[in-house]
Coordinates of C-alpha atoms in Angstrom, one line a residue:
Chain A
X515 CA -70.5 -38.9 -92.5
X516 CA -73.6 -38.9 -90.8
X517 CA -74.7 -35.7 -92.0
X518 CA -75.1 -37.3 -95.6
X519 CA -78.7 -38.4 -94.7
X520 CA -80.9 -35.9 -96.5
X521 CA -84.1 -37.8 -95.9
X522 CA -86.7 -35.2 -94.8
X523 CA -84.6 -32.2 -95.3
X524 CA -85.0 -28.9 -97.0
X525 CA -83.2 -27.7 -100.1
X526 CA -83.4 -24.0 -100.3
X527 CA -84.3 -22.7 -103.7
X528 CA -86.9 -20.6 -105.2
X529 CA -88.3 -22.5 -108.2
X530 CA -91.8 -22.8 -109.4
X531 CA -92.1 -26.2 -107.5
X532 CA -90.5 -24.4 -104.3
X533 CA -93.2 -21.7 -104.5
X534 CA -96.4 -24.2 -104.9
X535 CA -98.9 -24.1 -102.4
X536 CA -98.2 -26.7 -99.7
X537 CA -101.7 -28.2 -99.7
X538 CA -101.5 -29.0 -103.3
X539 CA -97.9 -30.6 -102.9
X540 CA -99.1 -33.0 -100.4
X541 CA -102.1 -33.7 -102.3
X542 CA -100.4 -34.4 -105.4
X543 CA -97.8 -36.5 -103.7
X544 CA -100.3 -38.8 -102.4
X545 CA -102.1 -38.8 -105.7
X546 CA -98.7 -39.7 -107.2
X547 CA -98.4 -42.6 -104.6
X548 CA -101.6 -44.1 -105.4
X549 CA -100.7 -43.4 -109.3
X550 CA -97.6 -45.6 -108.6
X551 CA -100.0 -48.6 -107.8
X552 CA -102.5 -48.7 -110.6
X553 CA -99.6 -48.8 -113.4
X554 CA -99.7 -51.6 -115.2
X555 CA -97.3 -51.9 -117.9
X556 CA -94.1 -50.1 -119.7
X557 CA -96.0 -47.3 -121.2
X558 CA -97.5 -46.3 -117.9
X559 CA -94.1 -45.9 -116.6
X560 CA -93.5 -43.5 -119.2
X561 CA -96.0 -40.9 -117.7
X562 CA -95.0 -41.2 -114.0
X563 CA -91.2 -41.2 -114.8
X564 CA -91.8 -38.1 -117.0
X565 CA -93.9 -36.4 -114.5
X566 CA -91.4 -37.3 -111.9
X567 CA -88.3 -36.0 -114.0
X568 CA -90.3 -32.8 -114.8
X569 CA -90.6 -32.2 -111.3
X570 CA -86.6 -32.8 -110.5
X571 CA -85.8 -30.4 -113.5
X572 CA -88.1 -27.6 -112.5
X573 CA -87.2 -27.9 -108.7
X574 CA -83.3 -27.3 -109.6
X575 CA -82.6 -29.7 -106.9
X576 CA -79.4 -31.6 -107.9
X577 CA -79.7 -35.2 -108.9
X578 CA -76.8 -36.0 -106.9
X579 CA -78.3 -34.5 -103.6
X580 CA -81.5 -36.6 -104.5
X581 CA -79.5 -39.9 -104.7
X582 CA -77.5 -39.3 -101.6
X583 CA -80.7 -39.6 -100.0
X584 CA -81.4 -43.1 -101.4
X585 CA -78.1 -44.6 -99.8
X586 CA -79.8 -45.9 -96.7
X587 CA -82.4 -48.0 -98.7
X588 CA -80.1 -49.7 -101.1
X589 CA -80.1 -52.6 -98.9
X590 CA -84.0 -52.9 -98.8
X591 CA -84.0 -52.3 -102.3
X592 CA -81.5 -55.2 -102.8
X593 CA -83.4 -57.5 -101.2
X594 CA -87.0 -56.9 -102.7
X595 CA -85.4 -57.1 -106.1
X596 CA -83.5 -60.5 -105.4
X597 CA -86.7 -62.2 -103.6
X598 CA -89.2 -61.2 -106.7
X599 CA -86.3 -62.3 -108.9
X600 CA -86.2 -65.7 -107.7
X601 CA -89.7 -66.2 -106.3
X602 CA -92.0 -65.3 -109.1
X603 CA -92.3 -67.9 -111.7
X604 CA -93.8 -67.4 -115.1
X605 CA -92.8 -67.0 -118.9
X606 CA -89.6 -68.1 -120.2
X607 CA -86.9 -69.6 -118.0
X608 CA -83.9 -67.1 -118.6
X609 CA -81.4 -68.5 -116.3
X610 CA -81.3 -71.9 -114.6
X611 CA -79.0 -72.6 -111.6
X612 CA -80.3 -75.9 -110.2
X613 CA -82.6 -74.9 -107.1
X614 CA -82.8 -71.1 -108.4
X615 CA -84.3 -70.0 -111.6
X616 CA -84.8 -66.7 -113.0
X617 CA -88.0 -66.4 -115.4
X618 CA -89.1 -63.8 -117.7
X619 CA -91.9 -62.8 -115.3
X620 CA -89.7 -62.7 -112.1
X621 CA -87.3 -60.4 -113.6
X622 CA -89.7 -58.0 -115.1
X623 CA -91.7 -57.8 -111.7
X624 CA -88.5 -57.3 -109.7
X625 CA -87.5 -54.5 -112.0
X626 CA -90.9 -52.7 -111.8
X627 CA -91.1 -53.1 -108.1
X628 CA -87.7 -51.8 -107.5
X629 CA -88.1 -48.6 -109.8
X630 CA -91.7 -48.3 -108.3
X631 CA -90.1 -48.1 -104.7
X632 CA -87.4 -45.8 -105.9
X633 CA -89.8 -43.4 -107.4
X634 CA -92.0 -43.6 -104.3
X635 CA -89.1 -42.4 -102.2
X636 CA -87.9 -39.7 -104.7
X637 CA -91.4 -38.2 -104.6
X638 CA -91.8 -38.3 -101.3
X639 CA -88.5 -36.6 -100.8
X640 CA -89.0 -34.1 -103.3
X641 CA -92.0 -32.8 -101.1
X642 CA -89.6 -32.4 -98.2
X643 CA -86.9 -30.9 -100.4
X644 CA -88.9 -28.0 -102.0
X645 CA -91.2 -27.3 -99.0
X646 CA -90.2 -25.9 -95.8
X647 CA -91.1 -27.9 -93.0
X648 CA -93.2 -24.8 -91.6
X649 CA -95.1 -24.6 -94.9
X650 CA -95.3 -28.4 -95.0
X651 CA -96.8 -28.1 -91.3
X652 CA -99.3 -25.4 -92.3
X653 CA -100.5 -27.2 -95.2
X654 CA -101.2 -30.5 -93.0
X655 CA -102.9 -28.6 -90.4
X656 CA -105.0 -26.9 -93.1
X657 CA -106.1 -30.1 -94.7
X658 CA -107.1 -31.7 -91.5
X659 CA -109.2 -29.1 -90.3
X660 CA -112.3 -30.5 -91.7
X661 CA -111.6 -33.6 -89.4
X662 CA -111.7 -31.2 -86.4
X663 CA -115.2 -31.5 -86.0
X664 CA -114.7 -35.4 -85.4
X665 CA -112.2 -34.5 -82.6
X666 CA -108.8 -34.7 -84.6
X667 CA -106.4 -32.2 -82.8
X668 CA -105.2 -30.6 -86.0
X669 CA -103.3 -27.9 -84.8
X670 CA -101.5 -30.1 -82.2
X671 CA -100.7 -32.7 -84.6
X672 CA -99.2 -30.0 -87.2
X673 CA -97.0 -28.5 -84.1
X674 CA -96.0 -31.8 -83.1
X675 CA -94.7 -32.6 -86.4
X676 CA -93.1 -29.3 -87.2
X677 CA -91.1 -29.7 -83.9
X678 CA -90.1 -33.1 -84.9
X679 CA -89.2 -32.2 -88.4
X680 CA -87.2 -29.2 -86.9
X681 CA -85.2 -31.0 -84.7
X682 CA -83.9 -33.7 -87.4
X683 CA -81.2 -31.8 -88.4
X684 CA -80.3 -30.6 -85.0
X685 CA -80.2 -33.8 -83.5
X686 CA -78.0 -35.2 -86.5
X687 CA -75.5 -32.6 -86.0
X688 CA -75.6 -33.4 -82.1
X689 CA -75.1 -37.2 -82.9
X690 CA -72.1 -35.9 -85.5
X691 CA -70.7 -34.0 -82.4
X692 CA -70.8 -36.7 -79.9
X693 CA -69.5 -39.3 -82.2
X694 CA -66.5 -37.1 -82.8
X695 CA -66.0 -36.8 -79.2
X696 CA -66.0 -40.4 -78.6
X697 CA -63.8 -41.2 -81.3
X698 CA -61.3 -38.6 -79.9
X699 CA -61.5 -40.7 -76.7
X700 CA -60.7 -43.9 -78.5
X701 CA -64.0 -45.3 -79.0
X702 CA -64.4 -47.7 -82.0
X703 CA -67.5 -47.8 -83.8
X704 CA -66.5 -50.0 -86.9
X705 CA -64.7 -52.9 -85.7
X706 CA -65.3 -56.0 -83.8
X707 CA -68.4 -58.4 -83.5
X708 CA -72.0 -57.0 -83.6
X709 CA -72.5 -57.0 -79.9
X710 CA -69.2 -55.2 -79.4
X711 CA -70.4 -52.7 -82.1
X712 CA -73.8 -52.5 -80.7
X713 CA -72.1 -51.8 -77.0
X714 CA -70.1 -49.1 -78.8
X715 CA -73.3 -47.2 -79.4
X716 CA -74.1 -46.5 -75.7
X717 CA -71.7 -43.7 -75.3
X718 CA -73.5 -41.8 -78.3
X719 CA -76.9 -43.1 -77.4
X720 CA -77.0 -41.9 -73.8
X721 CA -75.6 -38.2 -74.3
X722 CA -78.0 -38.1 -77.3
X723 CA -80.8 -38.7 -75.1
X724 CA -80.1 -36.5 -72.5
X725 CA -79.6 -33.5 -74.8
X726 CA -82.9 -34.5 -76.7
X727 CA -85.0 -34.1 -73.3
X728 CA -82.8 -31.1 -72.5
X729 CA -83.9 -29.5 -75.6
X730 CA -87.4 -30.5 -75.2
X731 CA -87.6 -29.0 -71.8
X732 CA -86.1 -25.7 -73.0
X733 CA -88.4 -25.4 -75.8
X734 CA -91.5 -26.3 -73.6
X735 CA -90.3 -23.7 -71.2
X736 CA -89.6 -21.2 -73.9
X737 CA -93.3 -21.5 -75.7
X738 CA -94.7 -21.6 -72.1
X739 CA -92.9 -18.2 -71.4
X740 CA -94.2 -16.7 -74.7
X741 CA -97.7 -17.7 -73.7
X742 CA -98.1 -19.9 -76.4
X743 CA -101.8 -21.7 -76.6
X744 CA -102.5 -23.9 -79.8
X745 CA -105.8 -24.1 -81.3
X746 CA -108.3 -21.8 -82.2
X747 CA -108.1 -18.2 -83.4
X748 CA -104.4 -18.0 -84.1
X749 CA -103.6 -16.3 -87.3
X750 CA -100.7 -16.9 -89.5
X751 CA -97.8 -14.7 -91.0
X752 CA -98.2 -16.3 -94.2
X753 CA -101.7 -17.3 -95.2
X754 CA -102.0 -20.0 -98.0
X755 CA -103.2 -18.9 -101.3
X756 CA -103.9 -20.7 -104.3
X757 CA -102.3 -19.3 -107.3
X758 CA -102.0 -19.6 -110.9
X759 CA -99.0 -21.7 -110.4
X760 CA -101.1 -24.2 -108.5
X761 CA -103.5 -24.3 -111.1
X762 CA -100.9 -25.4 -113.7
X763 CA -99.5 -28.1 -111.3
X764 CA -103.0 -29.1 -110.7
X765 CA -103.7 -29.7 -114.5
X766 CA -100.2 -31.1 -114.9
X767 CA -101.0 -33.9 -112.2
X768 CA -104.7 -34.6 -113.3
X769 CA -103.3 -35.0 -116.8
X770 CA -100.8 -37.6 -116.0
X771 CA -103.4 -39.5 -113.7
X772 CA -105.9 -39.2 -116.5
X773 CA -103.6 -40.8 -118.8
X774 CA -102.7 -43.5 -116.4
X775 CA -106.5 -44.5 -115.6
X776 CA -107.4 -44.2 -119.6
X777 CA -104.4 -46.4 -120.6
X778 CA -105.5 -48.9 -117.9
X779 CA -109.1 -48.8 -118.8
X780 CA -108.0 -49.4 -122.6
X781 CA -106.0 -52.4 -121.8
Chain B
X1410 CA -44.1 -33.4 -80.1
X1411 CA -43.9 -30.9 -82.9
X1412 CA -47.0 -30.3 -85.2
X1413 CA -46.3 -29.1 -88.9
X1414 CA -49.2 -28.4 -91.2
X1415 CA -48.6 -27.5 -94.7
X1416 CA -51.4 -25.7 -97.5
X1417 CA -54.3 -27.4 -95.4
X1418 CA -57.6 -26.7 -97.1
X1419 CA -60.8 -28.0 -96.0
X1420 CA -64.5 -27.4 -97.7
X1421 CA -67.6 -28.3 -96.0
X1422 CA -70.8 -29.8 -98.1
X1423 CA -68.2 -29.9 -101.2
X1424 CA -70.5 -29.8 -104.6
X1425 CA -73.7 -28.4 -103.0
X1426 CA -74.8 -25.0 -103.4
X1427 CA -73.8 -23.9 -99.9
X1428 CA -70.4 -25.4 -99.8
X1429 CA -68.2 -23.4 -97.5
X1430 CA -64.2 -23.3 -97.6
X1431 CA -63.6 -23.6 -93.9
X1432 CA -59.8 -23.6 -94.3
X1433 CA -57.8 -21.9 -97.0
X1434 CA -54.3 -23.2 -97.4
X1435 CA -53.3 -22.8 -93.7
X1436 CA -49.7 -23.6 -92.9
X1437 CA -48.2 -23.5 -89.6
X1438 CA -45.7 -24.8 -87.2
X1439 CA -45.8 -25.5 -83.5
X1440 CA -43.0 -26.5 -81.8
X1441 CA -42.5 -29.4 -78.9
X1442 CA -43.8 -28.5 -75.4
X1443 CA -45.4 -25.1 -76.8
X1444 CA -48.1 -23.8 -75.3
X1445 CA -50.4 -22.1 -78.3
X1446 CA -53.5 -19.8 -78.2
X1447 CA -55.4 -20.2 -81.4
X1448 CA -57.7 -17.4 -81.6
X1449 CA -60.1 -16.0 -84.1
X1450 CA -64.1 -15.3 -84.6
X1451 CA -66.7 -18.0 -84.6
X1452 CA -66.3 -19.4 -88.2
X1453 CA -62.8 -18.4 -88.6
X1454 CA -61.9 -22.0 -88.9
X1455 CA -60.1 -22.7 -85.4
X1456 CA -62.3 -25.4 -84.8
X1457 CA -62.2 -27.3 -88.1
X1458 CA -58.4 -26.6 -87.9
X1459 CA -57.9 -28.6 -84.8
X1460 CA -60.2 -31.3 -85.7
X1461 CA -57.7 -32.3 -88.3
X1462 CA -54.7 -32.6 -85.7
X1463 CA -56.0 -35.8 -84.6
X1464 CA -57.5 -37.2 -88.0
X1465 CA -61.3 -36.7 -87.1
X1466 CA -61.5 -34.6 -90.2
X1467 CA -60.1 -35.3 -93.7
X1468 CA -58.5 -32.3 -95.5
X1469 CA -59.4 -31.5 -99.0
X1470 CA -55.8 -31.0 -99.7
X1471 CA -52.6 -30.5 -98.0
X1472 CA -50.4 -32.0 -95.2
X1473 CA -50.3 -32.7 -91.5
X1474 CA -46.9 -34.0 -89.7
X1475 CA -46.7 -35.3 -86.2
X1476 CA -43.2 -35.8 -85.5
X1477 CA -42.6 -35.9 -89.0
X1478 CA -45.1 -38.7 -89.7
X1479 CA -47.6 -37.6 -92.3
X1480 CA -51.2 -38.3 -90.7
X1481 CA -53.2 -37.6 -94.1
X1482 CA -51.5 -40.5 -95.8
X1483 CA -53.5 -43.7 -96.1
X1484 CA -52.7 -46.4 -93.8
X1485 CA -51.5 -44.4 -90.8
X1486 CA -53.4 -45.8 -87.7
X1487 CA -55.7 -43.1 -86.6
X1488 CA -56.1 -44.7 -83.4
X1489 CA -52.7 -44.1 -82.3
X1490 CA -52.5 -40.6 -83.3
X1491 CA -55.7 -40.4 -81.3
X1492 CA -54.1 -41.6 -78.5
X1493 CA -51.0 -38.9 -78.7
X1494 CA -53.3 -36.0 -79.7
X1495 CA -56.1 -35.5 -77.2
X1496 CA -58.8 -33.1 -78.1
X1497 CA -61.4 -31.6 -75.6
X1498 CA -64.6 -30.2 -77.8
X1499 CA -66.5 -27.2 -77.1
X1500 CA -69.1 -28.1 -74.2
X1501 CA -67.5 -31.4 -73.3
X1502 CA -69.9 -32.1 -70.5
X1503 CA -72.5 -33.1 -73.1
X1504 CA -70.6 -36.2 -74.3
X1505 CA -70.4 -37.6 -70.5
X1506 CA -72.6 -40.9 -70.5
X1507 CA -71.3 -43.2 -67.7
X1508 CA -73.4 -43.8 -64.3
X1509 CA -70.2 -42.6 -62.3
X1510 CA -67.6 -39.9 -62.8
X1511 CA -64.7 -42.7 -62.2
X1512 CA -66.2 -44.9 -65.0
X1513 CA -66.6 -41.9 -67.5
X1514 CA -62.8 -40.7 -67.0
X1515 CA -61.6 -44.5 -67.4
X1516 CA -63.6 -44.8 -70.9
X1517 CA -60.5 -43.3 -72.8
X1518 CA -57.7 -45.2 -71.0
X1519 CA -59.7 -48.4 -71.3
X1520 CA -60.1 -47.8 -74.8
X1521 CA -56.4 -47.6 -75.0
X1522 CA -56.4 -51.1 -73.9
X1523 CA -54.5 -50.3 -70.2
X1524 CA -54.8 -52.6 -67.4
X1525 CA -57.2 -52.0 -64.7
X1526 CA -54.4 -50.8 -62.2
X1527 CA -53.0 -48.6 -64.8
X1528 CA -56.3 -47.0 -65.6
X1529 CA -57.0 -46.9 -61.9
X1530 CA -53.8 -44.7 -61.1
X1531 CA -54.5 -42.6 -64.2
X1532 CA -58.1 -41.8 -63.1
X1533 CA -56.5 -40.9 -59.8
X1534 CA -54.2 -38.8 -61.1
X1535 CA -56.3 -37.0 -63.7
X1536 CA -58.9 -36.0 -61.1
X1537 CA -56.4 -34.5 -59.1
X1538 CA -55.0 -32.4 -61.9
X1539 CA -58.5 -31.1 -62.5
X1540 CA -59.2 -30.4 -59.1
X1541 CA -61.8 -33.2 -58.2
X1542 CA -61.4 -34.9 -54.9
X1543 CA -61.5 -38.7 -55.6
X1544 CA -63.3 -39.5 -52.6
X1545 CA -65.8 -37.2 -52.7
X1546 CA -66.6 -37.4 -56.7
X1547 CA -65.5 -40.6 -58.0
X1548 CA -68.9 -42.6 -57.1
X1549 CA -71.3 -39.9 -58.1
X1550 CA -73.2 -39.8 -61.2
X1551 CA -71.6 -37.1 -63.4
X1552 CA -75.2 -35.7 -64.2
X1553 CA -76.0 -34.3 -60.9
X1554 CA -72.8 -32.2 -60.7
X1555 CA -72.8 -28.6 -61.5
X1556 CA -71.4 -27.2 -64.7
X1557 CA -68.4 -26.4 -63.9
X1558 CA -67.5 -29.8 -62.4
X1559 CA -69.0 -31.5 -65.3
X1560 CA -66.7 -29.7 -67.7
X1561 CA -63.7 -31.1 -65.3
X1562 CA -64.8 -34.3 -65.4
X1563 CA -65.0 -34.5 -69.3
X1564 CA -61.5 -32.6 -69.3
X1565 CA -60.3 -35.1 -66.8
X1566 CA -61.5 -38.0 -69.3
X1567 CA -58.8 -36.9 -71.9
X1568 CA -56.1 -35.9 -69.6
X1569 CA -56.1 -39.6 -68.1
X1570 CA -55.5 -40.7 -71.6
X1571 CA -52.1 -38.8 -71.1
X1572 CA -51.8 -37.4 -74.5
X1573 CA -48.7 -35.6 -75.8
X1574 CA -50.8 -32.9 -77.3
X1575 CA -54.0 -31.5 -75.7
X1576 CA -56.2 -29.5 -77.5
X1577 CA -58.8 -27.6 -75.9
X1578 CA -61.7 -26.0 -77.6
X1579 CA -63.2 -23.0 -75.9
X1580 CA -62.8 -25.1 -72.4
X1581 CA -64.2 -22.0 -70.6
X1582 CA -67.1 -21.2 -72.8
X1583 CA -70.4 -20.5 -70.8
X1584 CA -68.7 -20.9 -67.3
X1585 CA -69.0 -18.5 -64.6
X1586 CA -65.7 -16.3 -63.7
X1587 CA -64.7 -18.5 -60.9
X1588 CA -64.7 -21.8 -63.0
X1589 CA -63.3 -19.6 -65.9
X1590 CA -60.3 -19.0 -63.6
X1591 CA -59.8 -22.2 -62.2
X1592 CA -59.6 -23.8 -65.7
X1593 CA -57.3 -21.5 -67.0
X1594 CA -55.1 -21.9 -63.8
X1595 CA -55.6 -25.6 -64.4
X1596 CA -54.2 -25.5 -67.9
X1597 CA -51.1 -23.7 -66.5
X1598 CA -50.5 -26.2 -63.9
X1599 CA -50.9 -29.0 -66.5
X1600 CA -48.6 -27.5 -69.0
X1601 CA -46.1 -26.9 -66.3
X1602 CA -46.1 -30.6 -64.9
X1603 CA -46.7 -33.1 -67.8
X1604 CA -44.9 -30.7 -70.4
X1605 CA -47.1 -31.7 -72.9
X1606 CA -47.8 -29.4 -76.0
X1607 CA -51.4 -27.6 -75.2
X1608 CA -53.3 -25.8 -78.0
X1609 CA -56.1 -23.5 -76.6
X1610 CA -58.6 -22.3 -78.8
X1611 CA -60.6 -19.3 -77.9
X1612 CA -62.2 -16.3 -79.5
X1613 CA -61.1 -14.3 -76.7
X1614 CA -57.4 -13.0 -76.6
X1615 CA -57.6 -11.9 -73.0
X1616 CA -57.8 -15.8 -71.8
X1617 CA -54.9 -16.5 -73.9
X1618 CA -52.5 -13.7 -73.8
X1619 CA -51.3 -14.3 -70.3
X1620 CA -50.4 -17.7 -70.6
X1621 CA -49.4 -18.8 -73.8
X1622 CA -46.0 -18.9 -75.6
X1623 CA -47.4 -18.2 -79.0
X1624 CA -50.4 -16.9 -80.7
X1625 CA -52.0 -17.8 -83.9
X1626 CA -54.9 -15.7 -85.3
X1627 CA -57.3 -17.2 -87.6
X1628 CA -59.6 -15.1 -89.9
X1629 CA -61.8 -16.5 -92.7
X1630 CA -60.3 -19.8 -92.9
X1631 CA -56.6 -18.4 -93.1
X1632 CA -53.9 -17.9 -90.7
X1633 CA -53.9 -13.9 -90.2
X1634 CA -50.8 -13.6 -88.1
X1635 CA -48.8 -15.5 -85.7
X1636 CA -46.0 -15.0 -83.3
X1637 CA -45.5 -14.6 -79.5
X1638 CA -47.7 -12.3 -77.6
X1639 CA -45.3 -9.4 -77.5
X1640 CA -45.2 -9.6 -81.4
X1641 CA -48.9 -9.9 -81.6
X1642 CA -49.3 -6.9 -79.7
X1643 CA -47.4 -4.7 -82.3
X1644 CA -50.3 -5.9 -84.6
X1645 CA -53.2 -4.8 -82.5
X1646 CA -54.4 -2.4 -85.0
X1647 CA -54.9 -4.9 -87.6
X1648 CA -56.5 -7.1 -84.9
X1649 CA -58.9 -4.3 -84.2
X1650 CA -59.6 -4.0 -87.7
X1651 CA -61.2 -7.5 -88.4
X1652 CA -63.2 -6.8 -85.1
X1653 CA -61.2 -9.4 -82.7
X1654 CA -61.7 -9.1 -79.2
X1655 CA -58.3 -7.9 -77.6
X1656 CA -57.5 -7.6 -73.9
X1657 CA -59.3 -4.7 -72.2
X1658 CA -55.7 -3.5 -70.7
X1659 CA -54.3 -3.4 -74.3
X1660 CA -57.2 -1.2 -75.6
X1661 CA -56.7 1.2 -72.4
X1662 CA -53.1 1.5 -73.3
X1663 CA -53.8 2.1 -76.8
X1664 CA -56.2 4.9 -75.9
X1665 CA -53.4 6.4 -73.9
X1666 CA -51.2 6.3 -77.0
X1667 CA -53.7 8.1 -78.9
X1668 CA -53.7 11.0 -76.5
X1669 CA -49.8 11.2 -76.6
X1670 CA -48.9 9.0 -73.9
X1671 CA -46.5 6.7 -74.9
X1672 CA -45.5 3.4 -72.9
X1673 CA -42.8 1.5 -74.3
X1674 CA -43.4 -1.9 -73.0
X1675 CA -45.9 -4.6 -74.5
X1676 CA -48.7 -4.6 -72.4
X1677 CA -51.1 -7.3 -72.6
X1678 CA -52.6 -8.1 -69.0
X1679 CA -54.2 -6.1 -66.4
X1680 CA -51.1 -6.4 -64.1
X1681 CA -48.4 -5.2 -66.5
X1682 CA -50.9 -2.5 -67.3
X1683 CA -51.2 -1.3 -63.7
X1684 CA -47.5 -1.4 -63.4
X1685 CA -46.7 0.7 -66.3
X1686 CA -49.2 3.3 -65.4
X1687 CA -47.8 3.3 -61.8
X1688 CA -44.5 3.9 -63.6
X1689 CA -45.8 6.8 -65.8
X1690 CA -47.4 8.5 -62.7
X1691 CA -44.1 8.4 -60.8
X1692 CA -42.4 10.1 -63.5
X1693 CA -44.6 12.6 -63.7
X1694 CA -44.7 13.7 -60.1

């Protein structure tokens, strides 16, 4: 049940995308997100969608796995879609239901915005699907290095992130286990009023918090016992290198963005 | 209650590259009042198997009958099944959440919709069965108890629901020898007193062999062999082949046999081994 959440998970693989430099993947994802917001019309979607499709196909992450991660945001998507659909006025009236009217501009904006949101989510989850958490944080740390001079604790931030990411699946598994145990004791999470259901969460949340604190404590002890000290002069097992693969990916991304910008200027 | 499982198959992560067949065409029968040990390696499918018996996991295919009602059919009230089949998970102390021992044990019975008086009676009974003094422990926080005591509180929480089938997944895992022995003795006492079915899951045959009526050995998602402890004893070579931990007394007797000293009786426990060896020595002198 709860294991269906794929957001932030890693999908094991050895594709071209998996082997890219994490720094490049992070920057490309950020660039892509910005690109999503400079899109103007239908043609610009061709560029961004084909770029995204290419990434998905090359990475060999199954579409069903990606779509499963979309489930939690269906409600948010539906809300934005409906609000845009009814609130934005302009162009021909397509549907008139008295106090609610659907106009051409409203429909267009609603569809564009919804696709934009979906693409935003897919691309950012592609980053975690194809990048091992440890690589991801290595990448972030390396990207944050220049800011160290102005007091940004790059290494500590990266370490905190990697620990957080590392424990998402563990805590999910733990939640699943505790839920099952309380179900076996006759707990009911699905029926009753909202207040009753909220109260029903207590038997899950308390054990979960306790185990999270216990794990944090154990981890801190284990790190301490191995004389962990973050920061300067630490070397890495895998140092990041920019290869021909990264060059190809960079060129592809630059072409996509350039196409968008040129198209926007021409409009 | 009798439990009948027919051709049960369960697959984790179906459709993904890392899908695994945890149970593969498992069929078995457990008679009323029987005390059954389920043994196997980690990953042999024993935990997956028991989670099907109270409807927490749904099978890919196959049927599970409890007293001739098929619980895999749609429309079966799972809450009724869960009242009758109690399941104590591995490391059950991690599921404690109330601020007192008493309240935590009462959680299950209250969910069953029993009256406060009845719940109170059951909490008393359950605490006595697991060997926790009511006066001393009832008002204490479960989080300040020792590991073994926490484990007993968690077990009492399930016993208080008075299930007709009690399933225990590795109830002695991670306990010290004394607490270990206490729990095993508690199970024997419980079985004698309540006459409920007990399914004891373990990776170690030593725990199970002395106390159960029947042993089911799981290996790679299949039933590897099943029968009375004596019948399983005859298959010890096969068990050793799959690398299962067998009782030390059994290993010792096998070594004797390999050297040509033959013992007739099936030896499973240390006591039996001592008796047989004494007999042998007496014969020689």
